């Protein structure tokens, strides 16, 4: 197909000058492939209901890079051709059967390459959209969130459903974010722990409310919280609550806990710390009348306009719907309740919590020391190896020293026992300036009815008017729960 001396007279089919050498030709196919992949990915992005941040990297970084690599090859080929580095030059004479065969072969290969590009782009798209990609591809940084996610009620909801969602504005934002994150991972510049709350998280309206929306909330939830005291007998201590979750519209007047996100009212607040744990100012606006009520902590005299005023949404209470790191106390209680840790082992509650809570630098160190500590605590116990294995599992599921992540760095705002949660506002200190109204905090049965307390059959004796909370000897009304309950050993 090529001849050292081109014979002008036989007028072979001449390729454009550009493509008279193999290098440029391959470069051209490569460049075409990347344009093709770009268009295809772009179309996928445009027409699918949501896209994910990493797609942006493929579309706007990887595909153009391949395109430029193709261009570069073309120029290298031209340069080589010019200085006779590649000889012989490429000439195709379609009258020659060998040339025809070669050309068809080349065209087939090029077509195959394009098809492979299309298939590859689509596969890559699917992969970057998957939970495996988000959760495991930059292994260490996402490990805590991914592990917690697998144990959450949302384990079958894709990361992108909450973190990206649909719409043009967020599309662009998430593109920028994805590139930014990739740079962080490559340069090792990852915050440890990854900050929470996520600063530019999409509003709940567009994420959570795709699947749960306030108008559909109904009624109350009956939930039992099982605990064990840190005494020698691991005394059971359970509380059965009827949580007045309430509803927001279609099924009756807005009421109960979900009143905050009902359609009739807007609740706004300012927080003076990055984790939104200190909330000294709250404003409620009745949407129909426009009337506002401002509640203020009496110690707060600053001008609210100096702070970001946020509208309360799902994530202000459900701060860890998918990434909840259990406190050592809760992790141990859950394992005892599930029968994974033997309740009859003396002081097992206290010893497991102590083994989990000791400061460890790495997970490996924790694994070794948990084993040695429990072996020291129970030299005679036959089942100690099982206990060690279970405790190590609890640790791996909830503690991530490599990312400095555990329940302390990621508080759950749903209750009030180990993080301020509801009591950030419902603490008796948030009043209107005239002192006449207060954010309700005077009654333990405001948000839940304590149906029963104790253990075994006692938990079935329900008192629908609500019983008083029976605490241990420690006074629980004079202080906030978090003054004593840290999630580890209570003071
Ligand atoms: C049900 C919705 C939902 C799903 C599904 C979900 N997340 Fe999240 N994620 C959240 C919320 C809400 C936050 C906290 C945002 C806030 O408080 O502002 C968060 C926070 C994070 C954070 C920041 C650190 C932290 O723990 O607060 C990371 C990292 C993260 N998610 C990764 C993931 C990964 C990886 C997946 C999939 C394996 C995933 N998320 C799935 C809702 C979700
Ligand atoms: C793609 C759909 C989807 C999205 C988006 C979603 N969820 Fe869920 N959520 C579910 C499913 C499915 C369940 C499990 C329902 C069940 O167990 O009955 C669930 C369960 C829950 C529960 C109950 C958990 C429990 O302990 O029973 C809460 C609370 C919740 N979601 C809050 C949220 C919040 C807050 C967001 C936004 C950050 C969110 N969800 C986003 C689908 C979703
Ligand atoms: C004022 C705090 C608060 C806000 C705001 C809030 N929730 Fe809840 N939600 C709760 C509490 C408390 C429960 C009771 C369950 C629990 O303790 O885990 C609950 C229960 C739920 C449940 C499970 C019960 C059910 O009725 O299906 C879902 C789902 C849920 N919330 C979703 C949402 C969504 C979506 C939003 C935003 C539109 C939202 N919540 C806003 C506090 C809140
Ligand atoms: C940002 C501040 C804030 C947080 C956090 C907060 N609330 Fe509220 N809550 C309010 C305000 C303000 C009101 C209404 C006061 C009024 O009547 O004007 C209210 C009212 C309520 C009501 C009465 C609703 C009704 O039927 O009228 C319940 C129940 C309630 N909150 C439960 C909770 C629970 C449970 C949590 C924690 C999961 C919580 N709140 C967290 C500010 C907050
Ligand atoms: C502003 C609403 C609100 C008020 C007021 C309130 N609680 Fe709660 N409480 C909650 C919510 C919401 C939960 C559920 C937390 C969860 O699901 O993890 C809860 C959970 C609990 C639990 C179970 C926690 C556990 O881990 O065992 C106890 C016990 C409890 N409350 C006692 C009290 C007592 C005692 C008072 C009065 C001093 C009180 N509550 C006042 C909202 C409230
Ligand atoms: C003055 C300190 C103090 C205050 C305040 C306090 N507690 Fe406790 N609480 C304790 C101690 C100490 C224990 C016993 C812990 C043990 O034996 O492991 C305990 C045990 C408990 C238990 C059972 C065991 C456990 O660790 O979960 C619950 C549930 C509980 N408290 C809820 C609350 C709630 C809810 C509040 C706020 C309304 C509160 N406590 C306020 C000191 C306090």
Short mmCIF file of C-alpha atoms in Angstrom, two decimals, residues 222-227 237-243 445 448-470:
data_model
loop_
_atom_site.label_atom_id
_atom_site.label_comp_id
_atom_site.label_asym_id
_atom_site.label_seq_id
_atom_site.Cartn_x
_atom_site.Cartn_y
_atom_site.Cartn_z
CA UNK A 222 -43.66 3.81 69.36
CA UNK A 223 -40.01 3.16 70.08
CA UNK A 224 -38.17 1.39 72.89
CA UNK A 225 -34.65 2.39 73.89
CA UNK A 226 -32.75 -0.44 75.61
CA UNK A 227 -29.82 0.31 77.86
CA UNK A 237 -32.78 0.07 81.85
CA UNK A 238 -35.30 0.55 79.05
CA UNK A 239 -37.65 3.38 78.15
CA UNK A 240 -40.60 3.04 75.83
CA UNK A 241 -41.59 6.30 74.18
CA UNK A 242 -44.42 7.35 71.92
CA UNK A 243 -42.72 9.97 69.75
CA UNK A 445 -44.20 14.74 77.59
CA UNK A 448 -42.95 12.13 73.50
CA UNK A 449 -45.14 10.29 75.95
CA UNK A 450 -43.16 8.01 78.23
CA UNK A 451 -45.35 4.92 77.85
CA UNK A 452 -43.45 2.54 80.07
CA UNK A 453 -40.14 2.00 81.74
CA UNK A 454 -38.23 -0.90 83.28
CA UNK A 455 -37.57 -4.28 81.73
CA UNK A 456 -39.40 -7.38 80.52
CA UNK A 457 -43.15 -7.30 81.19
CA UNK A 458 -42.96 -3.82 82.73
CA UNK A 459 -42.47 -2.50 79.21
CA UNK A 460 -45.89 -3.85 78.26
CA UNK A 461 -47.79 -1.96 81.00
CA UNK A 462 -48.55 1.13 78.96
CA UNK A 463 -49.65 4.40 80.47
CA UNK A 464 -51.08 6.45 77.64
CA UNK A 465 -51.11 9.64 79.73
CA UNK A 466 -47.37 9.31 80.10
CA UNK A 467 -45.43 8.39 83.23
CA UNK A 468 -42.73 10.37 84.91
CA UNK A 469 -39.23 9.48 83.84
CA UNK A 470 -37.53 7.29 86.42
#
